[in-house]
Amino acid sequence: MILKSTPLVVTLGVNASFLAFYTGYSKAEKAYKPSLVWEVLTLKKGLNHTLVELNKQISLSGLGTLAVALLPPCEPFREELVRNAMGMLSVHSIYSTWKYYGGKNIPSLSEWWATSTIGDLMNDKSIVRGVKRASIILGVLSQGLLWGDYLKVSPETKSSLVWGSAIVTGTSHFYLMELDFKWVLQVRPFTFGIFPVCAAGALYAFKDAIKS
């Protein structure tokens, strides 16, 4: 019974951590303010504000849960944690597409056809747009890897290899999306902790893929 409930406990723990230390951090005041979490949960600033903040939180929680799932202690319930992570990341993708499609973060399809992503990356005047597009491509690839493994598109491919690749592409997506035009990573302090966790998760996944 305890083992069966562990994936849920771990998932809720990761979510609670980001809700408390990510959502609860004020960039303006550079301090933790629990009242910010209360504002989100009670819709004090409106439904739109709550959804935007929860979308950020659930994306990081999904990535964090995926990384934690691949650490050795989580091996007995790894698949359950990966599925939980997939659910959160899918919700993030659906909401982000609905909310930001046609804007600077997710350009419309007509804009994709009009200019080349590689061309943007090689042009100083459009490199920021190219980076955002590269971020989107990496995010789609990460989701595709996870769903491809879930649907057994390539049964002979080791899941650990797919999961490790999904972490690398997912983390790269997040990093590039959060860079500003000055190439400064615009994230709250607690977020920096996700990078070593993701690195460890990917390392163990690739190590498992090689030896198995």
C-alpha positions as protocol buffer text, in pm:
chain_id: "A"
residue {
  index: 1
  type: MET
  ca { x: 0 y: 0 z: 0 }
}
residue {
  index: 2
  type: ILE
  ca { x: 282 y: 242 z: 89 }
}
residue {
  index: 3
  type: LEU
  ca { x: 469 y: 161 z: -233 }
}
residue {
  index: 4
  type: LYS
  ca { x: 155 y: 216 z: -440 }
}
residue {
  index: 5
  type: SER
  ca { x: 99 y: 560 z: -290 }
}
residue {
  index: 6
  type: THR
  ca { x: 463 y: 668 z: -318 }
}
residue {
  index: 7
  type: PRO
  ca { x: 441 y: 801 z: -679 }
}
residue {
  index: 8
  type: LEU
  ca { x: 151 y: 1025 z: -579 }
}
residue {
  index: 9
  type: VAL
  ca { x: 335 y: 1147 z: -269 }
}
residue {
  index: 10
  type: VAL
  ca { x: 648 y: 1226 z: -470 }
}
residue {
  index: 11
  type: THR
  ca { x: 447 y: 1404 z: -741 }
}
residue {
  index: 12
  type: LEU
  ca { x: 255 y: 1610 z: -488 }
}
residue {
  index: 13
  type: GLY
  ca { x: 579 y: 1689 z: -305 }
}
residue {
  index: 14
  type: VAL
  ca { x: 743 y: 1824 z: -619 }
}
residue {
  index: 15
  type: ASN
  ca { x: 433 y: 2030 z: -698 }
}
residue {
  index: 16
  type: ALA
  ca { x: 412 y: 2167 z: -345 }
}
residue {
  index: 17
  type: SER
  ca { x: 781 y: 2264 z: -355 }
}
residue {
  index: 18
  type: PHE
  ca { x: 744 y: 2466 z: -674 }
}
residue {
  index: 19
  type: LEU
  ca { x: 419 y: 2618 z: -557 }
}
residue {
  index: 20
  type: ALA
  ca { x: 579 y: 2732 z: -232 }
}
residue {
  index: 21
  type: PHE
  ca { x: 923 y: 2839 z: -350 }
}
residue {
  index: 22
  type: TYR
  ca { x: 864 y: 2930 z: -714 }
}
residue {
  index: 23
  type: THR
  ca { x: 512 y: 3073 z: -721 }
}
residue {
  index: 24
  type: GLY
  ca { x: 571 y: 3221 z: -376 }
}
residue {
  index: 25
  type: TYR
  ca { x: 875 y: 3425 z: -484 }
}
residue {
  index: 26
  type: SER
  ca { x: 842 y: 3790 z: -578 }
}
residue {
  index: 27
  type: LYS
  ca { x: 1082 y: 3896 z: -853 }
}
residue {
  index: 28
  type: ALA
  ca { x: 1006 y: 4260 z: -782 }
}
residue {
  index: 29
  type: GLU
  ca { x: 1089 y: 4240 z: -412 }
}
residue {
  index: 30
  type: LYS
  ca { x: 1343 y: 3956 z: -447 }
}
residue {
  index: 31
  type: ALA
  ca { x: 1188 y: 3778 z: -152 }
}
residue {
  index: 32
  type: TYR
  ca { x: 957 y: 3489 z: -70 }
}
residue {
  index: 33
  type: LYS
  ca { x: 600 y: 3596 z: -4 }
}
residue {
  index: 34
  type: PRO
  ca { x: 352 y: 3322 z: 91 }
}
residue {
  index: 35
  type: SER
  ca { x: 73 y: 3566 z: 12 }
}
residue {
  index: 36
  type: LEU
  ca { x: 153 y: 3524 z: -358 }
}
residue {
  index: 37
  type: VAL
  ca { x: 59 y: 3157 z: -336 }
}
residue {
  index: 38
  type: TRP
  ca { x: -266 y: 3251 z: -164 }
}
residue {
  index: 39
  type: GLU
  ca { x: -343 y: 3502 z: -440 }
}
residue {
  index: 40
  type: VAL
  ca { x: -302 y: 3231 z: -700 }
}
residue {
  index: 41
  type: LEU
  ca { x: -507 y: 2967 z: -519 }
}
residue {
  index: 42
  type: THR
  ca { x: -793 y: 3205 z: -435 }
}
residue {
  index: 43
  type: LEU
  ca { x: -801 y: 3374 z: -778 }
}
residue {
  index: 44
  type: LYS
  ca { x: -751 y: 3708 z: -602 }
}
residue {
  index: 45
  type: LYS
  ca { x: -594 y: 3860 z: -914 }
}
residue {
  index: 46
  type: GLY
  ca { x: -834 y: 3689 z: -1149 }
}
residue {
  index: 47
  type: LEU
  ca { x: -858 y: 3357 z: -1329 }
}
residue {
  index: 48
  type: ASN
  ca { x: -609 y: 3456 z: -1600 }
}
residue {
  index: 49
  type: HIS
  ca { x: -333 y: 3534 z: -1346 }
}
residue {
  index: 50
  type: THR
  ca { x: -397 y: 3207 z: -1164 }
}
residue {
  index: 51
  type: LEU
  ca { x: -385 y: 2999 z: -1481 }
}
residue {
  index: 52
  type: VAL
  ca { x: -66 y: 3167 z: -1602 }
}
residue {
  index: 53
  type: GLU
  ca { x: 111 y: 3109 z: -1271 }
}
residue {
  index: 54
  type: LEU
  ca { x: -11 y: 2751 z: -1236 }
}
residue {
  index: 55
  type: ASN
  ca { x: 97 y: 2682 z: -1593 }
}
residue {
  index: 56
  type: LYS
  ca { x: 452 y: 2787 z: -1506 }
}
residue {
  index: 57
  type: GLN
  ca { x: 445 y: 2585 z: -1187 }
}
residue {
  index: 58
  type: ILE
  ca { x: 309 y: 2268 z: -1347 }
}
residue {
  index: 59
  type: SER
  ca { x: 564 y: 2282 z: -1630 }
}
residue {
  index: 60
  type: LEU
  ca { x: 852 y: 2288 z: -1382 }
}
residue {
  index: 61
  type: SER
  ca { x: 687 y: 2027 z: -1162 }
}
residue {
  index: 62
  type: GLY
  ca { x: 641 y: 1800 z: -1463 }
}
residue {
  index: 63
  type: LEU
  ca { x: 1005 y: 1834 z: -1565 }
}
residue {
  index: 64
  type: GLY
  ca { x: 1118 y: 1792 z: -1205 }
}
residue {
  index: 65
  type: THR
  ca { x: 904 y: 1482 z: -1155 }
}
residue {
  index: 66
  type: LEU
  ca { x: 1041 y: 1331 z: -1475 }
}
residue {
  index: 67
  type: ALA
  ca { x: 1398 y: 1388 z: -1356 }
}
residue {
  index: 68
  type: VAL
  ca { x: 1331 y: 1253 z: -1005 }
}
residue {
  index: 69
  type: ALA
  ca { x: 1168 y: 945 z: -1158 }
}
residue {
  index: 70
  type: LEU
  ca { x: 1499 y: 844 z: -1314 }
}
residue {
  index: 71
  type: LEU
  ca { x: 1700 y: 862 z: -993 }
}
residue {
  index: 72
  type: PRO
  ca { x: 1790 y: 520 z: -842 }
}
residue {
  index: 73
  type: PRO
  ca { x: 1562 y: 542 z: -533 }
}
residue {
  index: 74
  type: CYS
  ca { x: 1257 y: 581 z: -757 }
}
residue {
  index: 75
  type: GLU
  ca { x: 1319 y: 272 z: -970 }
}
residue {
  index: 76
  type: PRO
  ca { x: 1038 y: 61 z: -812 }
}
residue {
  index: 77
  type: PHE
  ca { x: 774 y: 315 z: -920 }
}
residue {
  index: 78
  type: ARG
  ca { x: 954 y: 485 z: -1209 }
}
residue {
  index: 79
  type: GLU
  ca { x: 691 y: 428 z: -1475 }
}
residue {
  index: 80
  type: GLU
  ca { x: 415 y: 573 z: -1259 }
}
residue {
  index: 81
  type: LEU
  ca { x: 619 y: 889 z: -1199 }
}
residue {
  index: 82
  type: VAL
  ca { x: 697 y: 922 z: -1568 }
}
residue {
  index: 83
  type: ARG
  ca { x: 325 y: 899 z: -1648 }
}
residue {
  index: 84
  type: ASN
  ca { x: 249 y: 1164 z: -1387 }
}
residue {
  index: 85
  type: ALA
  ca { x: 514 y: 1388 z: -1541 }
}
residue {
  index: 86
  type: MET
  ca { x: 369 y: 1332 z: -1888 }
}
residue {
  index: 87
  type: GLY
  ca { x: 27 y: 1438 z: -1767 }
}
residue {
  index: 88
  type: MET
  ca { x: 156 y: 1763 z: -1621 }
}
residue {
  index: 89
  type: LEU
  ca { x: 373 y: 1845 z: -1921 }
}
residue {
  index: 90
  type: SER
  ca { x: 84 y: 1773 z: -2158 }
}
residue {
  index: 91
  type: VAL
  ca { x: -143 y: 2009 z: -1966 }
}
residue {
  index: 92
  type: HIS
  ca { x: 131 y: 2273 z: -1985 }
}
residue {
  index: 93
  type: SER
  ca { x: 166 y: 2227 z: -2361 }
}
residue {
  index: 94
  type: ILE
  ca { x: -207 y: 2243 z: -2428 }
}
residue {
  index: 95
  type: TYR
  ca { x: -258 y: 2555 z: -2218 }
}
residue {
  index: 96
  type: SER
  ca { x: 52 y: 2731 z: -2355 }
}
residue {
  index: 97
  type: THR
  ca { x: -55 y: 2663 z: -2712 }
}
residue {
  index: 98
  type: TRP
  ca { x: -403 y: 2798 z: -2642 }
}
residue {
  index: 99
  type: LYS
  ca { x: -274 y: 3101 z: -2452 }
}
residue {
  index: 100
  type: TYR
  ca { x: 33 y: 3204 z: -2650 }
}
residue {
  index: 101
  type: TYR
  ca { x: -22 y: 3081 z: -3005 }
}
residue {
  index: 102
  type: GLY
  ca { x: 30 y: 3364 z: -3250 }
}
residue {
  index: 103
  type: GLY
  ca { x: 249 y: 3562 z: -3008 }
}
residue {
  index: 104
  type: LYS
  ca { x: 625 y: 3603 z: -2976 }
}
residue {
  index: 105
  type: ASN
  ca { x: 670 y: 3282 z: -2777 }
}
residue {
  index: 106
  type: ILE
  ca { x: 465 y: 3059 z: -3009 }
}
residue {
  index: 107
  type: PRO
  ca { x: 452 y: 3211 z: -3359 }
}
residue {
  index: 108
  type: SER
  ca { x: 166 y: 3116 z: -3590 }
}
residue {
  index: 109
  type: LEU
  ca { x: 227 y: 2853 z: -3856 }
}
residue {
  index: 110
  type: SER
  ca { x: 226 y: 3118 z: -4128 }
}
residue {
  index: 111
  type: GLU
  ca { x: 522 y: 3288 z: -3958 }
}
residue {
  index: 112
  type: TRP
  ca { x: 710 y: 2959 z: -3942 }
}
residue {
  index: 113
  type: TRP
  ca { x: 672 y: 2916 z: -4316 }
}
residue {
  index: 114
  type: ALA
  ca { x: 768 y: 3277 z: -4387 }
}
residue {
  index: 115
  type: THR
  ca { x: 1114 y: 3259 z: -4230 }
}
residue {
  index: 116
  type: SER
  ca { x: 1371 y: 2991 z: -4151 }
}
residue {
  index: 117
  type: THR
  ca { x: 1457 y: 2905 z: -3790 }
}
residue {
  index: 118
  type: ILE
  ca { x: 1816 y: 2830 z: -3887 }
}
residue {
  index: 119
  type: GLY
  ca { x: 1828 y: 3157 z: -4078 }
}
residue {
  index: 120
  type: ASP
  ca { x: 1703 y: 3344 z: -3773 }
}
residue {
  index: 121
  type: LEU
  ca { x: 1968 y: 3182 z: -3554 }
}
residue {
  index: 122
  type: MET
  ca { x: 2242 y: 3294 z: -3793 }
}
residue {
  index: 123
  type: ASN
  ca { x: 2118 y: 3652 z: -3816 }
}
residue {
  index: 124
  type: ASP
  ca { x: 2207 y: 3895 z: -3535 }
}
residue {
  index: 125
  type: LYS
  ca { x: 1882 y: 4087 z: -3586 }
}
residue {
  index: 126
  type: SER
  ca { x: 1656 y: 3785 z: -3557 }
}
residue {
  index: 127
  type: ILE
  ca { x: 1857 y: 3549 z: -3339 }
}
residue {
  index: 128
  type: VAL
  ca { x: 1627 y: 3596 z: -3037 }
}
residue {
  index: 129
  type: ARG
  ca { x: 1329 y: 3487 z: -3248 }
}
residue {
  index: 130
  type: GLY
  ca { x: 1534 y: 3191 z: -3367 }
}
residue {
  index: 131
  type: VAL
  ca { x: 1614 y: 3091 z: -3009 }
}
residue {
  index: 132
  type: LYS
  ca { x: 1245 y: 3097 z: -2914 }
}
residue {
  index: 133
  type: ARG
  ca { x: 1162 y: 2882 z: -3214 }
}
residue {
  index: 134
  type: ALA
  ca { x: 1441 y: 2640 z: -3129 }
}
residue {
  index: 135
  type: SER
  ca { x: 1294 y: 2622 z: -2779 }
}
residue {
  index: 136
  type: ILE
  ca { x: 953 y: 2528 z: -2920 }
}
residue {
  index: 137
  type: ILE
  ca { x: 1104 y: 2260 z: -3143 }
}
residue {
  index: 138
  type: LEU
  ca { x: 1288 y: 2109 z: -2845 }
}
residue {
  index: 139
  type: GLY
  ca { x: 970 y: 2117 z: -2637 }
}
residue {
  index: 140
  type: VAL
  ca { x: 771 y: 1939 z: -2907 }
}
residue {
  index: 141
  type: LEU
  ca { x: 1050 y: 1684 z: -2944 }
}
residue {
  index: 142
  type: SER
  ca { x: 1052 y: 1619 z: -2570 }
}
residue {
  index: 143
  type: GLN
  ca { x: 677 y: 1559 z: -2566 }
}
residue {
  index: 144
  type: GLY
  ca { x: 701 y: 1346 z: -2877 }
}
residue {
  index: 145
  type: LEU
  ca { x: 963 y: 1124 z: -2719 }
}
residue {
  index: 146
  type: LEU
  ca { x: 753 y: 1068 z: -2407 }
}
residue {
  index: 147
  type: TRP
  ca { x: 434 y: 994 z: -2597 }
}
residue {
  index: 148
  type: GLY
  ca { x: 619 y: 782 z: -2850 }
}
residue {
  index: 149
  type: ASP
  ca { x: 752 y: 566 z: -2568 }
}
residue {
  index: 150
  type: TYR
  ca { x: 409 y: 547 z: -2402 }
}
residue {
  index: 151
  type: LEU
  ca { x: 243 y: 438 z: -2728 }
}
residue {
  index: 152
  type: LYS
  ca { x: 531 y: 196 z: -2803 }
}
residue {
  index: 153
  type: VAL
  ca { x: 597 y: 350 z: -3142 }
}
residue {
  index: 154
  type: SER
  ca { x: 941 y: 191 z: -3135 }
}
residue {
  index: 155
  type: PRO
  ca { x: 919 y: -107 z: -2895 }
}
residue {
  index: 156
  type: GLU
  ca { x: 1281 y: -204 z: -2945 }
}
residue {
  index: 157
  type: THR
  ca { x: 1405 y: 133 z: -2816 }
}
residue {
  index: 158
  type: LYS
  ca { x: 1491 y: 131 z: -2446 }
}
residue {
  index: 159
  type: SER
  ca { x: 1261 y: 351 z: -2239 }
}
residue {
  index: 160
  type: SER
  ca { x: 1551 y: 478 z: -2030 }
}
residue {
  index: 161
  type: LEU
  ca { x: 1718 y: 615 z: -2345 }
}
residue {
  index: 162
  type: VAL
  ca { x: 1395 y: 787 z: -2451 }
}
residue {
  index: 163
  type: TRP
  ca { x: 1332 y: 932 z: -2105 }
}
residue {
  index: 164
  type: GLY
  ca { x: 1686 y: 1063 z: -2074 }
}
residue {
  index: 165
  type: SER
  ca { x: 1657 y: 1228 z: -2416 }
}
residue {
  index: 166
  type: ALA
  ca { x: 1322 y: 1378 z: -2316 }
}
residue {
  index: 167
  type: ILE
  ca { x: 1483 y: 1535 z: -2008 }
}
residue {
  index: 168
  type: VAL
  ca { x: 1767 y: 1685 z: -2213 }
}
residue {
  index: 169
  type: THR
  ca { x: 1534 y: 1830 z: -2475 }
}
residue {
  index: 170
  type: GLY
  ca { x: 1278 y: 1942 z: -2217 }
}
residue {
  index: 171
  type: THR
  ca { x: 1538 y: 2117 z: -2003 }
}
residue {
  index: 172
  type: SER
  ca { x: 1686 y: 2283 z: -2311 }
}
residue {
  index: 173
  type: HIS
  ca { x: 1338 y: 2400 z: -2411 }
}
residue {
  index: 174
  type: PHE
  ca { x: 1287 y: 2561 z: -2072 }
}
residue {
  index: 175
  type: TYR
  ca { x: 1632 y: 2722 z: -2066 }
}
residue {
  index: 176
  type: LEU
  ca { x: 1603 y: 2877 z: -2411 }
}
residue {
  index: 177
  type: MET
  ca { x: 1247 y: 2996 z: -2353 }
}
residue {
  index: 178
  type: GLU
  ca { x: 1351 y: 3183 z: -2038 }
}
residue {
  index: 179
  type: LEU
  ca { x: 1644 y: 3371 z: -2194 }
}
residue {
  index: 180
  type: ASP
  ca { x: 1583 y: 3741 z: -2248 }
}
residue {
  index: 181
  type: PHE
  ca { x: 1724 y: 3958 z: -2526 }
}
residue {
  index: 182
  type: LYS
  ca { x: 2037 y: 4020 z: -2315 }
}
residue {
  index: 183
  type: TRP
  ca { x: 2095 y: 3643 z: -2285 }
}
residue {
  index: 184
  type: VAL
  ca { x: 2015 y: 3649 z: -1914 }
}
residue {
  index: 185
  type: LEU
  ca { x: 1816 y: 3360 z: -1770 }
}
residue {
  index: 186
  type: GLN
  ca { x: 1502 y: 3517 z: -1621 }
}
residue {
  index: 187
  type: VAL
  ca { x: 1401 y: 3263 z: -1359 }
}
residue {
  index: 188
  type: ARG
  ca { x: 1329 y: 3268 z: -988 }
}
residue {
  index: 189
  type: PRO
  ca { x: 1604 y: 3136 z: -754 }
}
residue {
  index: 190
  type: PHE
  ca { x: 1438 y: 2805 z: -668 }
}
residue {
  index: 191
  type: THR
  ca { x: 1427 y: 2716 z: -1038 }
}
residue {
  index: 192
  type: PHE
  ca { x: 1805 y: 2686 z: -1062 }
}
residue {
  index: 193
  type: GLY
  ca { x: 1781 y: 2371 z: -854 }
}
residue {
  index: 194
  type: ILE
  ca { x: 1606 y: 2189 z: -1137 }
}
residue {
  index: 195
  type: PHE
  ca { x: 1915 y: 2190 z: -1359 }
}
residue {
  index: 196
  type: PRO
  ca { x: 2135 y: 1960 z: -1146 }
}
residue {
  index: 197
  type: VAL
  ca { x: 1838 y: 1732 z: -1077 }
}
residue {
  index: 198
  type: CYS
  ca { x: 1764 y: 1706 z: -1450 }
}
residue {
  index: 199
  type: ALA
  ca { x: 2132 y: 1645 z: -1523 }
}
residue {
  index: 200
  type: ALA
  ca { x: 2143 y: 1365 z: -1265 }
}
residue {
  index: 201
  type: GLY
  ca { x: 1820 y: 1212 z: -1397 }
}
residue {
  index: 202
  type: ALA
  ca { x: 1945 y: 1216 z: -1756 }
}
residue {
  index: 203
  type: LEU
  ca { x: 2282 y: 1073 z: -1652 }
}
residue {
  index: 204
  type: TYR
  ca { x: 2125 y: 780 z: -1469 }
}
residue {
  index: 205
  type: ALA
  ca { x: 1884 y: 720 z: -1758 }
}
residue {
  index: 206
  type: PHE
  ca { x: 2161 y: 702 z: -2016 }
}
residue {
  index: 207
  type: LYS
  ca { x: 2373 y: 489 z: -1783 }
}
residue {
  index: 208
  type: ASP
  ca { x: 2081 y: 249 z: -1745 }
}
residue {
  index: 209
  type: ALA
  ca { x: 2027 y: 243 z: -2122 }
}
residue {
  index: 210
  type: ILE
  ca { x: 2390 y: 151 z: -2184 }
}
residue {
  index: 211
  type: LYS
  ca { x: 2412 y: -132 z: -1932 }
}
residue {
  index: 212
  type: SER
  ca { x: 2069 y: -286 z: -1986 }
}
